PDB file of C-alpha atoms in Angstrom:
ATOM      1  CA  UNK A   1     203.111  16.304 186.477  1.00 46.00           C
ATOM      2  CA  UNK A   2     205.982  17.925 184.582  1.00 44.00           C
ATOM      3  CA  UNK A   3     206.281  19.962 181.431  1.00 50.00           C
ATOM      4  CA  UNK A   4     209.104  20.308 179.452  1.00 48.00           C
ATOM      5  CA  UNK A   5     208.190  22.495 176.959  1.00 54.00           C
ATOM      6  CA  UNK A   6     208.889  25.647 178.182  1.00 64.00           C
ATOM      7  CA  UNK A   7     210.362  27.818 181.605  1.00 81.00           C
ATOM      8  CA  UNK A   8     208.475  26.648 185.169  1.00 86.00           C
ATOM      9  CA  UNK A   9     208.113  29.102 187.424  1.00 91.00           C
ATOM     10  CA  UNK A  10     208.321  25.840 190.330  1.00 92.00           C
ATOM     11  CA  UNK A  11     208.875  22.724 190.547  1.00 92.00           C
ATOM     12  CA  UNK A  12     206.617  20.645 193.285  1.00 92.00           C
ATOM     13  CA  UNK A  13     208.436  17.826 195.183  1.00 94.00           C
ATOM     14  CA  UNK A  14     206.074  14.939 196.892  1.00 92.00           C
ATOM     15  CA  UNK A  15     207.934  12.226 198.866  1.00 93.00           C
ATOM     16  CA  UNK A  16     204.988   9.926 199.018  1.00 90.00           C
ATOM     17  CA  UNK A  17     204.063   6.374 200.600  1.00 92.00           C
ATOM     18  CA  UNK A  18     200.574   4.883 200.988  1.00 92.00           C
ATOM     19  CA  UNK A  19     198.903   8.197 199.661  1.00 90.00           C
ATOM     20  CA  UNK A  20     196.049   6.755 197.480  1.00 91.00           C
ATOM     21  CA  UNK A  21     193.330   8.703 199.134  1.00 90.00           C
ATOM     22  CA  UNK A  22     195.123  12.224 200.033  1.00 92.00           C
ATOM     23  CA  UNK A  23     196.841  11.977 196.129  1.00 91.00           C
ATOM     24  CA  UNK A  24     193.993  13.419 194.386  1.00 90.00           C
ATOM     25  CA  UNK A  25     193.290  16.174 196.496  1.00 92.00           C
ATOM     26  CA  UNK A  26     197.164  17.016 196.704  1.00 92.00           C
ATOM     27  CA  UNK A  27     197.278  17.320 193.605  1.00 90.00           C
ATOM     28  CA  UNK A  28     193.792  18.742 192.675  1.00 90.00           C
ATOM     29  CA  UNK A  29     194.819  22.213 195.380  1.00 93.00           C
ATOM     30  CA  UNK A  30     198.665  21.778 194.031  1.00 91.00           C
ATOM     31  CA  UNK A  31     196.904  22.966 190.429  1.00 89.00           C
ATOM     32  CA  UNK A  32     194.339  25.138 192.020  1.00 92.00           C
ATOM     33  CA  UNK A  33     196.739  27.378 193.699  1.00 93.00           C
ATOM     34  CA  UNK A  34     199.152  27.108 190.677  1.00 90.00           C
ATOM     35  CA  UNK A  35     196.683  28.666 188.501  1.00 89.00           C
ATOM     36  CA  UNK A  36     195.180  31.468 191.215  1.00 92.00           C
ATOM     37  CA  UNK A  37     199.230  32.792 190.739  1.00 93.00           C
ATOM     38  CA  UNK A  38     199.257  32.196 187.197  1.00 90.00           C
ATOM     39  CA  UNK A  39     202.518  30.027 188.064  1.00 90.00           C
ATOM     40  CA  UNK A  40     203.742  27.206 185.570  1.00 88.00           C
ATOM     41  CA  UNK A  41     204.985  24.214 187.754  1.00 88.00           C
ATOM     42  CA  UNK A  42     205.809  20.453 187.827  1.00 89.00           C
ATOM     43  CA  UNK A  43     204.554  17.864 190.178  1.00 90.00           C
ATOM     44  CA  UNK A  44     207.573  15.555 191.095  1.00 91.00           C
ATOM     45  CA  UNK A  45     206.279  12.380 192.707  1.00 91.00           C
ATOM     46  CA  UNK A  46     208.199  10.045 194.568  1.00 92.00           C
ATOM     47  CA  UNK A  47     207.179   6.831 195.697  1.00 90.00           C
ATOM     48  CA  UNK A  48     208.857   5.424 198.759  1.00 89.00           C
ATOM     49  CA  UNK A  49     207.729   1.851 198.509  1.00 90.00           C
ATOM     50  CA  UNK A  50     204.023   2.593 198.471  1.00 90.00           C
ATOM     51  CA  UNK A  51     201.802  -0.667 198.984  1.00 92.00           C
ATOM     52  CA  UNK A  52     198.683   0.604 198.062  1.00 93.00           C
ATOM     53  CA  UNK A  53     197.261   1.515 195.001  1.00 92.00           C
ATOM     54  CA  UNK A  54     199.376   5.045 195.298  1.00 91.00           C
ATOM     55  CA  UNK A  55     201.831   3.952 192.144  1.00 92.00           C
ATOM     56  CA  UNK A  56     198.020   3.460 189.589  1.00 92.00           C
ATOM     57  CA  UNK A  57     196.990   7.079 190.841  1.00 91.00           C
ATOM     58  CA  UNK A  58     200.252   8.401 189.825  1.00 91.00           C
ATOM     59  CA  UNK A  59     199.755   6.806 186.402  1.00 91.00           C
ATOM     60  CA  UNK A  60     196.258   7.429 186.066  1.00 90.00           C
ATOM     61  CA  UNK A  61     196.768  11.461 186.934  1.00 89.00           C
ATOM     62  CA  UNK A  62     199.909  11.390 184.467  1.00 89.00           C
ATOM     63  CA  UNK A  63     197.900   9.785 181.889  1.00 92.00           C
ATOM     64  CA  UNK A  64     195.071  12.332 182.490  1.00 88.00           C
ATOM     65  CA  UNK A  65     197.356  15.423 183.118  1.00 85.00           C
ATOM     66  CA  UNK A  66     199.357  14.127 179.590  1.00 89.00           C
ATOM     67  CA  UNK A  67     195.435  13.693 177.652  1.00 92.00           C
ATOM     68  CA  UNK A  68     194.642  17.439 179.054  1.00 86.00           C
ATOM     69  CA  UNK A  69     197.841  18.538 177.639  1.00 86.00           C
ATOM     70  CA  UNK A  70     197.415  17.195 174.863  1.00 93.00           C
ATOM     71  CA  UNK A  71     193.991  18.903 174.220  1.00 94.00           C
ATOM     72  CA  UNK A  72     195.547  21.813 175.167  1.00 89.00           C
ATOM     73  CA  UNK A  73     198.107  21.492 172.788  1.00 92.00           C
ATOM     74  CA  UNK A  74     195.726  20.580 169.638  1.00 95.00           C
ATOM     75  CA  UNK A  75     193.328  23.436 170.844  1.00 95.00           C
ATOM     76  CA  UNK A  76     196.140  25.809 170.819  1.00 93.00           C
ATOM     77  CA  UNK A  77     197.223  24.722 167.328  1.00 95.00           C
ATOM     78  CA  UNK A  78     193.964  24.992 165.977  1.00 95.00           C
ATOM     79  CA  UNK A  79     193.537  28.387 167.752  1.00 96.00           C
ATOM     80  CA  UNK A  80     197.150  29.439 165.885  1.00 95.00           C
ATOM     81  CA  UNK A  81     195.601  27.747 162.567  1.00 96.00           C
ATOM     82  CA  UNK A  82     192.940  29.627 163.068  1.00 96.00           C
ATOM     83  CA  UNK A  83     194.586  32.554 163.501  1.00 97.00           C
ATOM     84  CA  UNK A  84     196.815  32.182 160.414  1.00 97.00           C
ATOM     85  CA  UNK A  85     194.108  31.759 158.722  1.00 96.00           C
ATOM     86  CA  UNK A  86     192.120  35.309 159.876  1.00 96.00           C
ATOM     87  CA  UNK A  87     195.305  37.026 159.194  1.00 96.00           C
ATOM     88  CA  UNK A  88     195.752  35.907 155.805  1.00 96.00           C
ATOM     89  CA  UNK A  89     192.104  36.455 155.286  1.00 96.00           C
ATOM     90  CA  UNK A  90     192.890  39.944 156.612  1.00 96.00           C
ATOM     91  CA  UNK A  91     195.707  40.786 154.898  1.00 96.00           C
ATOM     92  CA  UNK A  92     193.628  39.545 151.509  1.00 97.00           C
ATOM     93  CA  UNK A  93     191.582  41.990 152.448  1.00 96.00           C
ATOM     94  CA  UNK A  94     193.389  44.874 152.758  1.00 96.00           C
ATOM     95  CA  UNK A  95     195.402  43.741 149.117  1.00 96.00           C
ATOM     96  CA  UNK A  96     192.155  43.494 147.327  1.00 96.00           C
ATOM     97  CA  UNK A  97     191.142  46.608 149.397  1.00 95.00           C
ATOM     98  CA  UNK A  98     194.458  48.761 147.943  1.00 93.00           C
ATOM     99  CA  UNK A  99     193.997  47.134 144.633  1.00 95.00           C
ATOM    100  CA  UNK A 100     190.487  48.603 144.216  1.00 95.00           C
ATOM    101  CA  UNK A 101     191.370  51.812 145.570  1.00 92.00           C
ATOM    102  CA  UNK A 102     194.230  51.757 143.326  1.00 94.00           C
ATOM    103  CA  UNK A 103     191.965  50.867 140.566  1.00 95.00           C
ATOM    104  CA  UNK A 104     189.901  53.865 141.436  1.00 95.00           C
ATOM    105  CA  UNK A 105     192.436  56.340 142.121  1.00 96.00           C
ATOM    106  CA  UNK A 106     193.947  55.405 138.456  1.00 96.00           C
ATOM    107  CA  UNK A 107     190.327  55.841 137.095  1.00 96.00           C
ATOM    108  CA  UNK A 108     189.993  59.389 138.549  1.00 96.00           C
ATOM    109  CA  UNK A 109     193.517  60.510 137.670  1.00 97.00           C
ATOM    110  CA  UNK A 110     192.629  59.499 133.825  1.00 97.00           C
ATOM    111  CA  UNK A 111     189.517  61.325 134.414  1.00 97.00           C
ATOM    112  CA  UNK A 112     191.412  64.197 134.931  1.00 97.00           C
ATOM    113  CA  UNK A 113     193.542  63.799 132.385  1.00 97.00           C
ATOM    114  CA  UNK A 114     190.959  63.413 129.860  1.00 97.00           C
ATOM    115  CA  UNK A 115     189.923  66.817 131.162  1.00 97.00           C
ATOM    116  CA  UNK A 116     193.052  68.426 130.218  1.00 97.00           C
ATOM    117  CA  UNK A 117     193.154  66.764 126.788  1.00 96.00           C
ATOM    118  CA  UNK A 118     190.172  68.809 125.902  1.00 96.00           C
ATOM    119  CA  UNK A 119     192.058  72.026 126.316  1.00 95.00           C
ATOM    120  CA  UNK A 120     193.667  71.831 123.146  1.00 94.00           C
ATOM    121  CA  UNK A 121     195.256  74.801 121.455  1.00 95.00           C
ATOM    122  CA  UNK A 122     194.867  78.091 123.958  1.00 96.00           C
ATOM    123  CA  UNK A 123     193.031  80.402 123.119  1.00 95.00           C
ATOM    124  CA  UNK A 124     190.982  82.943 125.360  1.00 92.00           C
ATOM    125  CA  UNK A 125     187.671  81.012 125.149  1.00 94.00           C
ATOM    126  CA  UNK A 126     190.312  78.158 126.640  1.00 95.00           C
ATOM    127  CA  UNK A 127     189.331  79.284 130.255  1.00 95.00           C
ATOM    128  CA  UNK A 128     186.326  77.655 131.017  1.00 96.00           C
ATOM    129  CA  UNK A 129     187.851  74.011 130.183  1.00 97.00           C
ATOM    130  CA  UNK A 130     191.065  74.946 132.314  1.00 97.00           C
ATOM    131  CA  UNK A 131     189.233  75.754 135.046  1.00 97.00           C
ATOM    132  CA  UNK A 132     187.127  72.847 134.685  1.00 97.00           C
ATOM    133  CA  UNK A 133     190.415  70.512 134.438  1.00 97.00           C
ATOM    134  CA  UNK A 134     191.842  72.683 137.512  1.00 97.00           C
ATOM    135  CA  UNK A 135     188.893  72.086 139.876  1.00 97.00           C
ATOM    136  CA  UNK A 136     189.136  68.337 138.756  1.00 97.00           C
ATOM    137  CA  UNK A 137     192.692  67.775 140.021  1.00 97.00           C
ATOM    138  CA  UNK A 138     191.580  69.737 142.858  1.00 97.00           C
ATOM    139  CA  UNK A 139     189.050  67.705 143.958  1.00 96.00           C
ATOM    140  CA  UNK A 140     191.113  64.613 143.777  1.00 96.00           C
ATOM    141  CA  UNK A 141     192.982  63.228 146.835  1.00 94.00           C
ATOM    142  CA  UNK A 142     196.596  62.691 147.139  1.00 94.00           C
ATOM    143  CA  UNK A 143     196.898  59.516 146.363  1.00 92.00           C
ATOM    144  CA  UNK A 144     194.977  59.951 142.992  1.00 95.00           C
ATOM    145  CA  UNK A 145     197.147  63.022 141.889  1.00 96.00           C
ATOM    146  CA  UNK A 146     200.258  60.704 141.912  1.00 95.00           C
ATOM    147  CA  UNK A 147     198.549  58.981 139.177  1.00 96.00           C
ATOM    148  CA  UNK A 148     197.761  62.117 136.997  1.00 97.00           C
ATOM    149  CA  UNK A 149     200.061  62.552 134.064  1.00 96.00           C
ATOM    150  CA  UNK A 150     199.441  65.581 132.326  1.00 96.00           C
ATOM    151  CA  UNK A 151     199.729  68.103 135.108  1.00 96.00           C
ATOM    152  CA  UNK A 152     202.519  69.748 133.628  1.00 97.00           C
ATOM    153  CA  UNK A 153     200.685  70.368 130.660  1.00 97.00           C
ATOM    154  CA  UNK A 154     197.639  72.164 133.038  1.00 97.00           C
ATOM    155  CA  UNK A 155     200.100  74.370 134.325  1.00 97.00           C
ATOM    156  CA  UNK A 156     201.719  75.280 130.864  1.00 97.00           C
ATOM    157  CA  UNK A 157     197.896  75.706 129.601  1.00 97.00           C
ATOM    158  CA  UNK A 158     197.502  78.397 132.810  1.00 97.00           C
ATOM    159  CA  UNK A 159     200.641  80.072 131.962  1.00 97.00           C
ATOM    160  CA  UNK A 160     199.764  80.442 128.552  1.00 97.00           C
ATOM    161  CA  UNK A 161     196.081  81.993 129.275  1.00 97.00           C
ATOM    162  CA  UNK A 162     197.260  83.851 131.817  1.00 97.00           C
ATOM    163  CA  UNK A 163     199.412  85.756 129.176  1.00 97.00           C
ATOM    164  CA  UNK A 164     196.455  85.704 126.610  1.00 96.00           C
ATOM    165  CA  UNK A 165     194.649  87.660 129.149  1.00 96.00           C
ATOM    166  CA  UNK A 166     197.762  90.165 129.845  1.00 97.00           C
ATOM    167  CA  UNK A 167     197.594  91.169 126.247  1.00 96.00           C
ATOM    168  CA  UNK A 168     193.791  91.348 125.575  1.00 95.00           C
ATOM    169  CA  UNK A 169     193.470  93.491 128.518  1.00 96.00           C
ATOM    170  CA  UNK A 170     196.818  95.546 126.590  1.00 96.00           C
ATOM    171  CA  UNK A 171     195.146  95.595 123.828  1.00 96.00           C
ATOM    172  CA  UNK A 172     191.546  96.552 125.416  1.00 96.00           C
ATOM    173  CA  UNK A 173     193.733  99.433 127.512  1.00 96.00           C
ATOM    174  CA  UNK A 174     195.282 101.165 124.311  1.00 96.00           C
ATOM    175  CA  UNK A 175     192.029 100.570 122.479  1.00 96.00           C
ATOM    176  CA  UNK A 176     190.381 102.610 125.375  1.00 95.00           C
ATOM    177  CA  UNK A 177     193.200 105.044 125.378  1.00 96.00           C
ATOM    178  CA  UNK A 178     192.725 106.118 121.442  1.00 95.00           C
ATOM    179  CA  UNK A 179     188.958 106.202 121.753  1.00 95.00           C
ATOM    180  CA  UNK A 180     189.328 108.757 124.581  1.00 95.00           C
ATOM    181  CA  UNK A 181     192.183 110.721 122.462  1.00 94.00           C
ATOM    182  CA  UNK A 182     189.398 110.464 119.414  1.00 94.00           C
ATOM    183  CA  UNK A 183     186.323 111.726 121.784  1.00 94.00           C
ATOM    184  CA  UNK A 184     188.794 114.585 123.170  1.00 94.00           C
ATOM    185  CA  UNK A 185     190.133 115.321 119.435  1.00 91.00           C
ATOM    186  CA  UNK A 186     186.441 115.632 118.248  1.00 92.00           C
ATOM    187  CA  UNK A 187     185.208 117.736 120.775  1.00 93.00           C
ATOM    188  CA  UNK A 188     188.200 120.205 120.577  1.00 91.00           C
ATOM    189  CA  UNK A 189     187.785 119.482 116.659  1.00 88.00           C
ATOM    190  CA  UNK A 190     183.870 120.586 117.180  1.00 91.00           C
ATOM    191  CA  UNK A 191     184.930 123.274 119.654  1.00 90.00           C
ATOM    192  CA  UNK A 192     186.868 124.791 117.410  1.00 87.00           C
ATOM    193  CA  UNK A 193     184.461 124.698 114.403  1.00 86.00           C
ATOM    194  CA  UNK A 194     182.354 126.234 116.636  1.00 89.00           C
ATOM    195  CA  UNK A 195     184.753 129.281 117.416  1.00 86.00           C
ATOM    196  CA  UNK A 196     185.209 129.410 113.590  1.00 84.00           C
ATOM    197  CA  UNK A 197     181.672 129.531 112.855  1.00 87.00           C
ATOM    198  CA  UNK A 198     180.787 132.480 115.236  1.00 89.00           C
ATOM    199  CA  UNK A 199     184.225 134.692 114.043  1.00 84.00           C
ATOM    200  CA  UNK A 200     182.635 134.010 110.639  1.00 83.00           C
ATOM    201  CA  UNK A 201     179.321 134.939 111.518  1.00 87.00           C
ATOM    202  CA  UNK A 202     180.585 138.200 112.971  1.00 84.00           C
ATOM    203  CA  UNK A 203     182.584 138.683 110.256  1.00 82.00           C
ATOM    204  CA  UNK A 204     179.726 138.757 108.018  1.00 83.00           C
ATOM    205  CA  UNK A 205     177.526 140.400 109.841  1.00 85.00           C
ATOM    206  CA  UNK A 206     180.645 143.071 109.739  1.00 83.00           C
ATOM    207  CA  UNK A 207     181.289 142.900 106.183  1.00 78.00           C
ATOM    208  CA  UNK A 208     177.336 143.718 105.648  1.00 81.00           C
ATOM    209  CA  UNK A 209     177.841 146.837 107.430  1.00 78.00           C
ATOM    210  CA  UNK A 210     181.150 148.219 105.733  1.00 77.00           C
ATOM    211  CA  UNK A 211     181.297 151.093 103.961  1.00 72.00           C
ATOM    212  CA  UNK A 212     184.549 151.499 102.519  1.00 78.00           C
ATOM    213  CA  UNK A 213     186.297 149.455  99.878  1.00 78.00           C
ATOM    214  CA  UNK A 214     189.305 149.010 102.229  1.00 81.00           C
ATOM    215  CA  UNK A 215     187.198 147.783 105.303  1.00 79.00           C
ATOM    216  CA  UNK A 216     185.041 145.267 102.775  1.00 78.00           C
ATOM    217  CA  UNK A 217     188.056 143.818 101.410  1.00 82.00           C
ATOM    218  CA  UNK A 218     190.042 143.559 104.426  1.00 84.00           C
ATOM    219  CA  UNK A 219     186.883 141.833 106.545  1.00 80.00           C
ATOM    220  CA  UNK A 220     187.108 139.635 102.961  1.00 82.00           C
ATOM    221  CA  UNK A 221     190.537 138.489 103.502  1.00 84.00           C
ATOM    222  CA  UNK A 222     189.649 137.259 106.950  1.00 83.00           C
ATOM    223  CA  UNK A 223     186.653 135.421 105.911  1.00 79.00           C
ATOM    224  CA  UNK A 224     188.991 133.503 103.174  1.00 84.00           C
ATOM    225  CA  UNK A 225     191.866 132.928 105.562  1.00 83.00           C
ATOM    226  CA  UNK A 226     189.166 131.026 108.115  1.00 76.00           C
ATOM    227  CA  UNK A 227     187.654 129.390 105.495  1.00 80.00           C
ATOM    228  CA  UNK A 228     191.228 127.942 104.274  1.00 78.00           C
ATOM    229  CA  UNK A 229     191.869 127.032 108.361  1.00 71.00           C
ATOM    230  CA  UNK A 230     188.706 125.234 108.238  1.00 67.00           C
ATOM    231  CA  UNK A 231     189.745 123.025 105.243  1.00 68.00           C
ATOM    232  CA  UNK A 232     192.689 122.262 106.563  1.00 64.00           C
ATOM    233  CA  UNK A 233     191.532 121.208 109.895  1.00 63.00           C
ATOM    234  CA  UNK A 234     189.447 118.693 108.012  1.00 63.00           C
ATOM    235  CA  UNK A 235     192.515 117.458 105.616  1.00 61.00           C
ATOM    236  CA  UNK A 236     194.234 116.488 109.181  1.00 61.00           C
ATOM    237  CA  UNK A 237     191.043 114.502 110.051  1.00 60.00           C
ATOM    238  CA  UNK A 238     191.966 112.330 107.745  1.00 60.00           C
ATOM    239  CA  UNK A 239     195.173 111.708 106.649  1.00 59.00           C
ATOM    240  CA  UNK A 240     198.322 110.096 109.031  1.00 46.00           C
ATOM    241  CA  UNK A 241     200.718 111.677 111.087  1.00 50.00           C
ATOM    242  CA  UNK A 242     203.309 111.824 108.172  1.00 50.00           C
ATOM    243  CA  UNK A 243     200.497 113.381 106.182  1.00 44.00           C
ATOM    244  CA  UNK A 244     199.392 115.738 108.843  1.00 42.00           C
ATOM    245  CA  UNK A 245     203.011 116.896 108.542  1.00 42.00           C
ATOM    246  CA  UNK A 246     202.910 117.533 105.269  1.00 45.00           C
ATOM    247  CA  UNK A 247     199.438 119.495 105.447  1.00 38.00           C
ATOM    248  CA  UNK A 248     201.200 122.076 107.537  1.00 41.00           C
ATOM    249  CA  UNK A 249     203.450 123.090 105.564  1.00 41.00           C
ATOM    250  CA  UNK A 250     200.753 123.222 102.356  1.00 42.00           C
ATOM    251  CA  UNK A 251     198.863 124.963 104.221  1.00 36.00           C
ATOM    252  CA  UNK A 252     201.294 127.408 105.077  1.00 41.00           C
ATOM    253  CA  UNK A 253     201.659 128.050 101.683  1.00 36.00           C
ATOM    254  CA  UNK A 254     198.382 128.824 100.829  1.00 38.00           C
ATOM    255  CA  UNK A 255     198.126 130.866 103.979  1.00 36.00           C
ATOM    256  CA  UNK A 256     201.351 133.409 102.667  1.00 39.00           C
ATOM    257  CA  UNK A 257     199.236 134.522  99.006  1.00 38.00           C
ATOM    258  CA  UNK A 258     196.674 135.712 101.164  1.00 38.00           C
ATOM    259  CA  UNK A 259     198.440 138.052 103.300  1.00 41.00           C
ATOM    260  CA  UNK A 260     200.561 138.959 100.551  1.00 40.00           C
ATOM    261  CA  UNK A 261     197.277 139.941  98.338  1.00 40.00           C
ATOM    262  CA  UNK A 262     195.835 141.555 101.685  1.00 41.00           C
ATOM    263  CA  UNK A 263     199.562 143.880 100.981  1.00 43.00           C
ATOM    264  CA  UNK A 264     198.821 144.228  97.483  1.00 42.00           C
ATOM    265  CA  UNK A 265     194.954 145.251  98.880  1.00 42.00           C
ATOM    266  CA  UNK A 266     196.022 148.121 101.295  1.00 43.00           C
ATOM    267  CA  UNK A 267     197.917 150.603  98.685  1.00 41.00           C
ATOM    268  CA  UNK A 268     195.035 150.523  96.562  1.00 41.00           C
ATOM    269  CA  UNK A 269     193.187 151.676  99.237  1.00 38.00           C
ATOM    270  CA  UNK A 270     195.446 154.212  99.921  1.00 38.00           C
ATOM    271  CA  UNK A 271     195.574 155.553  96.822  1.00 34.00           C
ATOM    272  CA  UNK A 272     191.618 156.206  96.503  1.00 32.00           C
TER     273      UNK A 272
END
C-alpha cells in the first residue's frame, strides 16, 4: 500500500516470493500495529518471481486498500462539506443574531430619545420627564447607548434645571429672609406701640391728677409729641425707603413747633 498524499511516518519494505497464504495476514498486523501507533505508512511489495497466486493478492489488497481510500476520501469530503455547511449555518446565525439585536438596541435608543423629546422647553415642573428620560438611558446597555442621539440635549436639559432650581431656592431664601425682617419689624413695631400706649396711659392718668396750669400743659405737650411719634411710625409702615427718608425729616419738623410752644408755655407759667 502507499499513499502519496501527504508525510509517512514509515515506509514498509516486503521482499516477497510464493507468499499467497502469509500475504494477508502480513499485511492485515502491518495495518494493525500501524494504527495502535497512530503511524502513517506504505506497504512496498516486491515480488521476486512469485509462482503462485502472490502477484493477484497484491492486486486484489491494492485494489481494496485504493476502494477504502477512496471511501475515506469521499467520507472526509462530505464530513468537510458538511462542515462548511454548519459553519455557514453558524455564522448566519450569529449575523441574523447581531442584526436583531441591532434592531433592538436601535429600537430602545429611539425609545429613549423619544423620552427626551418630551422635555421640551425647561421649566421647573421639567423634572419629572428628565428624570424619567435619565433613568431610561440608564437602564439601557452599552451597546444601545451608542445608538442614542440626543444625549447631549439630556445633559443640557439637567444643566438647565439644575440652575432653575439654584434660583427658586434664591428666590425662596430672600423671600424667607424679608418675611422674617417683616415678623421682627411688626413685633418691634407692636412692641413699641405697646410702650407708647402705657407712657400715654400714665400720662393721662397724670394729667387727671394735675393741679397747676404749668404741670397740665406740660403733661399736654408730651401726650401730643407721642401722639405725633405714633403717626409717624405708621407713615414709615407704608411708604419706601426713599420715603421713609423723607418722613424723618417731616417729622422732625413737626417735632421742633412743639418744643418751641412747650418754650413759649413755661414763661407764662412763670409769670402767674
Amino acid at each position: 500500500m502507499s499513499n502519496m498524499n501527504k508525510r509517512l511516518d514509515i515506509s514498509v519494505v516486503v521482499p516477497l516470493f510464493n507468499e499467497e497464504e502469509s500475504l494477508p495476514e502480513l499485511v492485515a498486523w502491518i495495518d494493525r500495529v500501524a494504527h495502535e501507533n497512530s503511524l502513517s505508512y506504505e506497504v512496498i511489495m516486491v515480488n521476486d518471481g512469485s509462482t503462485d497466486n502472490s502477484a493477484k493478492v497484491i492486486e486484489d489488497y491494492k485494489a481494496e486498500q485504493e476502494r477504502l481510500a477512496k471511501e475515506k476520501a469521499d467520507q472526509e469530503e462530505r464530513d468537510r462539506q458538511e462542515a462548511i455547511r454548519l459553519q455557514q449555518e453558524k455564522e448566519d446565525a450569529e449575523r441574523k443574531a447581531r442584526e436583531e439585536a441591532e434592531r433592538l438596541a436601535r429600537e430602545a435608543a429611539a425609545s429613549v430619545d423619544t423620552k427626551i423629546d418630551a422635555v421640551g422647553t425647561v421649566k421647573l415642573d421639567s423634572e419629572a420627564t428628565i428624570v424619567l428620560a435619565r433613568n431610561a438611558y440608564e437602564a439601557l446597555t452599552e451597546e444601545q447607548k451608542a445608538y442614542v442621539t440626543k444625549l447631549i440635549v439630556l445633559e443640557k436639559a439637567e444643566t438647565e434645571l439644575s440652575n432653575l432650581k439654584a434660583e427658586a431656592a434664591r428666590i425662596a431664601e430672600e423671600a424667607r429672609i424679608a418675611e422674617e425682617a417683616r415678623k421682627t419689624k411688626e413685633a418691634e413695631d407692636a412692641k413699641k406701640r405697646s410702650e407708647v400706649a402705657t407712657k400715654k396711659a400714665e400720662l393721662e392718668a397724670q394729667l387727671a391728677k394735675a393741679k397747676k396750669k404749668s404741670e397740665r400743659l406740660a403733661i399736654m405737650a408730651q401726650l401730643a409729641a407721642l401722639e405725633e411719634d405714633d403717626e409717624d411710625e405708621e407713615d414709615e409702615d407704608i411708604t419706601s425707603d426713599e420715603t421713609e427718608t423723607s418722613t424723618e425729616v417731616e417729622t422732625e419738623t413737626v417735632v421742633k413747633p412743639v418744643e418751641e410752644k412747650q418754650e413759649e408755655n413755661k414763661p407764662v407759667v412763670e409769670e402767674k
